[in-house]
Tab-separated table of C-alpha atoms and ligand atoms in Angstrom:
chain	number	residue	atom	x	y	z
M	1	UNK	CA	0.000	0.000	0.000
M	2	UNK	CA	0.935	3.523	-0.853
M	3	UNK	CA	1.299	5.707	2.251
M	4	UNK	CA	2.142	8.933	0.448
M	5	UNK	CA	2.085	9.834	-3.192
M	6	UNK	CA	3.191	13.049	-4.884
M	7	UNK	CA	2.563	13.326	-8.612
M	8	UNK	CA	4.176	15.806	-11.000
M	9	UNK	CA	4.869	18.473	-8.410
M	10	UNK	CA	5.849	21.878	-9.726
M	11	UNK	CA	6.756	24.792	-7.524
M	12	UNK	CA	8.047	28.203	-8.506
M	13	UNK	CA	9.011	30.975	-6.086
M	14	UNK	CA	8.356	34.621	-6.923
M	15	UNK	CA	6.995	33.648	-10.312
M	16	UNK	CA	10.417	32.817	-11.708
M	17	UNK	CA	12.629	30.527	-9.598
M	18	UNK	CA	11.599	27.016	-10.607
M	19	UNK	CA	12.429	24.967	-7.541
M	20	UNK	CA	10.538	21.756	-8.275
M	21	UNK	CA	9.980	20.665	-11.855
M	22	UNK	CA	7.784	17.657	-12.232
M	23	UNK	CA	8.716	15.525	-9.248
M	24	UNK	CA	6.828	12.323	-8.463
M	25	UNK	CA	7.407	10.136	-5.431
M	26	UNK	CA	5.394	7.370	-3.916
M	27	UNK	CA	6.293	5.750	-0.624
M	28	UNK	CA	5.154	2.275	0.373
M	29	UNK	CA	4.221	1.209	3.869
M	30	UNK	CA	7.332	0.320	5.867
M	31	UNK	CA	9.653	1.839	3.292
M	32	UNK	CA	12.589	4.063	4.255
M	33	UNK	CA	13.463	6.571	1.527
M	34	UNK	CA	16.552	8.771	1.745
M	35	UNK	CA	16.696	11.952	-0.327
M	36	UNK	CA	20.152	13.300	-1.083
M	37	UNK	CA	21.323	16.193	-3.195
M	38	UNK	CA	23.163	19.500	-3.124
M	39	UNK	CA	22.008	22.526	-1.195
M	40	UNK	CA	19.341	24.410	-3.108
M	41	UNK	CA	18.197	21.387	-5.095
M	42	UNK	CA	14.668	21.612	-3.667
M	43	UNK	CA	14.732	18.880	-1.012
M	44	UNK	CA	13.208	20.979	1.772
M	45	UNK	CA	10.635	22.479	-0.568
M	46	UNK	CA	9.617	18.964	-1.570
M	47	UNK	CA	9.140	17.934	2.080
M	48	UNK	CA	7.243	21.167	2.728
M	49	UNK	CA	4.919	20.379	-0.179
M	50	UNK	CA	4.409	16.840	1.109
M	51	UNK	CA	3.584	18.138	4.593
M	52	UNK	CA	1.283	20.966	3.477
M	53	UNK	CA	3.587	23.746	4.676
M	54	UNK	CA	4.007	24.987	1.112
M	55	UNK	CA	1.378	24.924	-1.627
M	56	UNK	CA	2.341	23.327	-4.902
M	57	UNK	CA	1.650	25.290	-8.083
M	58	UNK	CA	0.770	22.108	-9.861
M	59	UNK	CA	0.683	18.469	-8.847
M	60	UNK	CA	-1.205	15.948	-6.790
M	61	UNK	CA	-0.765	14.747	-3.227
M	62	UNK	CA	-2.442	11.877	-1.446
M	63	UNK	CA	-2.044	9.902	1.760
M	64	UNK	CA	-3.310	6.322	1.952
M	65	UNK	CA	-5.192	6.979	-1.255
M	66	UNK	CA	-7.030	10.001	0.195
M	67	UNK	CA	-6.555	13.088	-1.913
M	68	UNK	CA	-5.063	16.160	-0.286
M	69	UNK	CA	-4.467	18.032	-3.550
M	70	UNK	CA	-5.216	17.476	-7.216
M	71	UNK	CA	-5.041	19.438	-10.455
M	72	UNK	CA	-7.930	21.548	-11.697
M	73	UNK	CA	-8.759	21.838	-15.402
M	74	UNK	CA	-5.958	24.405	-15.822
M	75	UNK	CA	-3.393	22.089	-14.234
M	76	UNK	CA	-3.218	24.112	-11.002
M	77	UNK	CA	-3.171	22.368	-7.629
M	78	UNK	CA	-6.397	22.545	-5.652
M	79	UNK	CA	-6.376	21.520	-2.009
M	80	UNK	CA	-9.042	19.626	-0.116
M	81	UNK	CA	-11.102	21.943	2.066
M	82	UNK	CA	-10.609	19.918	5.224
M	83	UNK	CA	-7.026	18.736	5.639
M	84	UNK	CA	-7.246	17.857	9.330
M	85	UNK	CA	-7.452	14.099	8.809
M	86	UNK	CA	-4.638	14.211	6.235
M	87	UNK	CA	-2.419	16.154	8.645
M	88	UNK	CA	-2.828	13.333	11.132
M	89	UNK	CA	-1.157	10.887	8.752
M	90	UNK	CA	2.308	12.440	8.825
M	91	UNK	CA	4.884	13.880	11.188
M	92	UNK	CA	7.799	16.160	10.396
M	93	UNK	CA	11.143	16.534	12.160
M	94	UNK	CA	13.102	19.660	11.276
M	95	UNK	CA	16.794	20.402	11.270
M	96	UNK	CA	16.427	22.903	14.121
M	97	UNK	CA	14.210	20.789	16.397
M	98	UNK	CA	11.465	23.483	16.571
M	99	UNK	CA	10.346	22.524	20.068
M	100	UNK	CA	8.040	24.814	22.044
M	101	UNK	CA	10.622	26.568	24.261
M	102	UNK	CA	8.162	27.521	27.007
M	103	UNK	CA	6.794	23.970	27.372
M	104	UNK	CA	8.421	21.183	29.345
M	105	UNK	CA	9.582	18.127	27.401
M	106	UNK	CA	6.504	16.192	28.519
M	107	UNK	CA	4.173	19.019	27.488
M	108	UNK	CA	5.890	19.257	24.106
M	109	UNK	CA	4.857	15.643	23.542
M	110	UNK	CA	1.369	15.905	25.046
M	111	UNK	CA	0.170	19.163	23.530
M	112	UNK	CA	-0.858	18.088	20.028
M	113	UNK	CA	-2.381	14.699	20.949
M	114	UNK	CA	-4.655	16.514	23.412
M	115	UNK	CA	-5.372	19.794	21.600
M	116	UNK	CA	-5.407	18.493	18.020
M	117	UNK	CA	-6.129	14.809	18.621
M	118	UNK	CA	-8.709	15.457	21.329
M	119	UNK	CA	-7.411	12.503	23.293
M	120	UNK	CA	-7.607	11.578	26.952
M	121	UNK	CA	-4.944	13.304	29.004
M	122	UNK	CA	-3.947	10.394	31.249
M	123	UNK	CA	-3.610	8.042	28.298
M	124	UNK	CA	-1.580	10.598	26.319
M	125	UNK	CA	0.714	11.121	29.292
M	126	UNK	CA	1.314	7.398	29.675
M	127	UNK	CA	2.236	7.084	25.989
M	128	UNK	CA	4.400	10.214	26.107
M	129	UNK	CA	6.375	8.828	29.049
M	130	UNK	CA	6.819	5.530	27.197
M	131	UNK	CA	8.148	7.405	24.163
M	132	UNK	CA	10.575	9.372	26.325
M	133	UNK	CA	11.747	6.103	27.845
M	134	UNK	CA	12.303	4.684	24.382
M	135	UNK	CA	14.329	7.765	23.419
M	136	UNK	CA	16.437	7.470	26.577
M	137	UNK	CA	14.926	10.657	27.980
M	138	UNK	CA	12.747	9.358	30.813
M	139	UNK	CA	14.516	11.604	33.314
M	140	UNK	CA	13.995	14.723	31.156
M	141	UNK	CA	10.188	14.859	31.227
M	142	UNK	CA	10.160	17.981	33.381
M	143	UNK	CA	13.080	19.744	31.715
M	144	UNK	CA	12.750	22.641	29.278
M	145	UNK	CA	14.285	22.478	25.779
M	146	UNK	CA	16.989	25.035	26.614
M	147	UNK	CA	18.254	22.705	29.350
M	148	UNK	CA	18.936	19.899	26.843
M	149	UNK	CA	21.748	19.178	24.403
M	150	UNK	CA	20.971	19.443	20.683
M	151	UNK	CA	20.875	15.663	20.421
M	152	UNK	CA	18.425	15.427	23.311
M	153	UNK	CA	16.261	18.185	21.817
M	154	UNK	CA	16.148	16.356	18.512
M	155	UNK	CA	15.159	13.127	20.269
M	156	UNK	CA	12.336	15.053	21.942
M	157	UNK	CA	11.293	16.357	18.524
M	158	UNK	CA	11.203	12.796	17.171
M	159	UNK	CA	9.223	11.619	20.217
M	160	UNK	CA	6.827	14.526	19.754
M	161	UNK	CA	6.224	13.543	16.129
M	162	UNK	CA	5.705	9.904	17.145
M	163	UNK	CA	3.233	10.929	19.869
M	164	UNK	CA	0.699	11.651	17.112
M	165	UNK	CA	1.005	8.055	15.821
M	166	UNK	CA	1.761	9.099	12.240
M	167	UNK	CA	1.669	6.696	9.306
M	168	UNK	CA	4.815	8.313	7.925
M	169	UNK	CA	7.598	10.476	9.313
M	170	UNK	CA	9.540	13.057	7.323
M	171	UNK	CA	12.969	14.219	8.459
M	172	UNK	CA	14.675	17.283	7.008
M	173	UNK	CA	18.396	16.969	7.706
M	174	UNK	CA	17.794	15.830	11.279
M	175	UNK	CA	21.481	15.853	12.207
M	176	UNK	CA	22.717	18.917	10.314
M	177	UNK	CA	22.407	21.314	13.267
M	178	UNK	CA	24.206	18.959	15.642
M	179	UNK	CA	27.811	18.709	16.693
M	180	UNK	CA	29.340	15.645	15.007
M	181	UNK	CA	29.536	13.705	18.271
M	182	UNK	CA	25.759	14.048	18.736
M	183	UNK	CA	24.854	12.899	15.231
M	184	UNK	CA	25.212	9.216	16.121
M	185	UNK	CA	22.539	9.234	18.808
M	186	UNK	CA	19.952	10.580	16.345
M	187	UNK	CA	20.938	8.188	13.582
M	188	UNK	CA	20.632	5.334	16.075
M	189	UNK	CA	17.062	6.350	16.934
M	190	UNK	CA	16.113	6.580	13.248
M	191	UNK	CA	17.770	3.230	12.570
M	192	UNK	CA	15.715	1.696	15.390
M	193	UNK	CA	12.522	3.149	13.879
M	194	UNK	CA	13.516	1.652	10.523
M	195	UNK	CA	13.911	-1.748	12.170
M	196	UNK	CA	10.403	-1.333	13.595
M	197	UNK	CA	9.204	-0.736	10.009
M	198	UNK	CA	8.248	2.903	10.483
M	199	UNK	CA	7.629	4.473	7.076
M	200	UNK	CA	10.109	7.339	6.684
M	201	UNK	CA	11.424	9.888	4.206
M	202	UNK	CA	14.755	11.310	5.304
M	203	UNK	CA	16.627	14.183	3.698
M	204	UNK	CA	20.219	13.661	4.770
M	205	UNK	CA	23.868	14.279	3.993
M	206	UNK	CA	24.861	11.177	5.977
M	207	UNK	CA	25.753	8.959	3.034
M	208	UNK	CA	26.878	5.905	5.007
M	209	UNK	CA	23.645	6.059	6.993
M	210	UNK	CA	21.515	6.397	3.848
M	211	UNK	CA	23.310	3.453	2.259
M	212	UNK	CA	22.844	1.229	5.313
M	213	UNK	CA	19.354	2.153	6.464
M	214	UNK	CA	17.344	3.276	3.425
M	215	UNK	CA	15.450	0.917	1.146
M	216	UNK	CA	15.675	3.474	-1.644
M	217	UNK	CA	17.800	6.542	-2.307
M	218	UNK	CA	16.639	9.479	-4.402
M	219	UNK	CA	19.222	11.904	-5.755
M	220	UNK	CA	17.777	15.360	-6.496
M	221	UNK	CA	19.482	18.184	-8.321
M	222	UNK	CA	18.019	21.346	-9.805
M	223	UNK	CA	14.458	20.462	-8.831
M	224	UNK	CA	14.346	17.086	-10.542
M	225	UNK	CA	15.027	13.495	-9.541
M	226	UNK	CA	18.237	12.695	-11.372
M	227	UNK	CA	18.407	9.070	-10.274
M	228	UNK	CA	16.913	6.742	-7.695
M	229	UNK	CA	17.103	3.151	-6.642
M	230	UNK	CA	18.847	0.693	-4.399
M	231	UNK	CA	21.115	2.637	-1.991
M	232	UNK	CA	24.096	0.400	-2.648
M	233	UNK	CA	23.808	1.142	-6.351
M	234	UNK	CA	22.927	4.841	-6.246
M	235	UNK	CA	25.568	5.637	-3.619
M	236	UNK	CA	28.074	2.896	-4.391
M	237	UNK	CA	27.878	2.860	-8.168
M	238	UNK	CA	25.796	5.769	-9.550
M	239	UNK	CA	24.730	5.752	-13.187
M	240	UNK	CA	24.563	9.508	-13.651
M	241	UNK	CA	27.528	11.834	-13.856
M	242	UNK	CA	25.760	14.449	-11.689
M	243	UNK	CA	25.273	11.902	-8.931
M	244	UNK	CA	28.904	10.871	-9.151
M	245	UNK	CA	30.056	14.488	-8.902
M	246	UNK	CA	27.875	15.127	-5.883
M	247	UNK	CA	29.032	11.977	-4.094
M	248	UNK	CA	32.704	12.693	-4.748
M	249	UNK	CA	32.432	15.491	-2.152
M	250	UNK	CA	31.763	12.892	0.533
M	251	UNK	CA	34.554	10.519	-0.463
W	301	LIG	P1	17.440	22.279	-0.315
W	301	LIG	O1	16.606	21.879	0.871
W	301	LIG	O2	17.689	21.154	-1.268
W	301	LIG	O3	18.711	22.945	0.085
W	301	LIG	P2	15.357	24.238	-0.757
W	301	LIG	O4	14.120	23.510	-1.073
W	301	LIG	O5	15.509	24.788	0.608
W	301	LIG	O6	16.617	23.347	-1.170
W	301	LIG	O7	15.517	25.469	-1.744
W	301	LIG	C1	15.475	25.326	-3.148
W	301	LIG	C2	15.522	26.704	-3.772
W	301	LIG	O8	14.341	27.406	-3.454
W	301	LIG	C3	16.671	27.562	-3.278
W	301	LIG	O9	17.143	28.303	-4.380
W	301	LIG	C4	16.014	28.465	-2.266
W	301	LIG	O10	16.694	29.683	-2.143
W	301	LIG	C5	14.632	28.649	-2.842
W	301	LIG	N1	13.593	28.897	-1.834
W	301	LIG	C6	13.239	28.056	-0.823
W	301	LIG	N2	12.231	28.573	-0.095
W	301	LIG	C7	11.944	29.775	-0.639
W	301	LIG	C8	10.986	30.805	-0.338
W	301	LIG	N3	10.120	30.670	0.666
W	301	LIG	N4	10.982	31.918	-1.130
W	301	LIG	C9	11.843	32.039	-2.157
W	301	LIG	N5	12.751	31.112	-2.499
W	301	LIG	C10	12.817	29.992	-1.754
W	302	LIG	MG1	16.983	21.918	2.882
C-alpha cells in the first residue's frame, strides 16, 4: 500500500525561480526513503509540499489513497477543504528541532495529541512517558528544551512527532544542526525506527547512513530526480555523472 504519493509536483518561487519541476514520489508502507542532493536542489521544498507547509503550483498529493491536492482543469493544484485528517497521517522533524521553548519536554509531547487529537490526558501522558523512555529521555520529562543538548532536543522532537502516531515520518536533515559527536545518537534512533518498520522519508547528507538504512535513495538536483534506486547502487555505483560528482564530495 501507498502511504504517500506526490505526482508531478511543480513549484516556482516569486513567479520565476523554478524549484521543483515535475517531481513524483510514492512511498510504500514500511519503506525508508533517503533523499540526497546539493544545497538548493529543492529537497526541503519537496518535504514542505508533502507536509502541506508549502502549496504546490501544480501536482497531486495523497495519503493512503485520500486526496489532499489534485489538479484543476488548468493544471493548477487545488487543495481539499478539510485537511485535518490528512495532517494526522504524517509527522515532520526539522533540522532545528522546533520545540516549544516555554513547554516542558513532557508538554511538548502531550500538547498536540490533546489539543489536536482530542485525546484523553492520562492516556496521552502514559504514551508520552513511554516514548521518552524509548528515546532514553525518561529523566527529562520535566526539563525545558533550553536545558537539553541538541541531540536530546532532537530526540524530543522525534518523540513529539511519534506521539501523534503518524503513518509516515519526514525528516529534514535531522542531524545537520548537531555537533558531530551528537549525530550518532539521532541516527541510532532513526535506525531503530527503521527496524520497527516505520515508514520514513529522510533528507540527509549522511551517506553511510543512507546506504545502510534506506530501502531506496533518491538523488535530487536542480528540482528534478536525477536518479533513484537501491542505496548500494545509487551511492556505491551511480549511473549519472551528476550523482557521481555530488558523491565525490563525501569521499
Ligand atoms: P534544499 O533543501 O535542497 O537545500 P530548498 O528547497 O531549501 O533546497 O531550496 C530550493 C531553492 O528554493 C533555493 O534556491 C532556495 O533559495 C529557494 N527557496 C526556498 N524557499 C523559498 C521561499 N520561501 N521563497 C523564495 N525562495 C525559496
Ligand atoms: Mg533543505
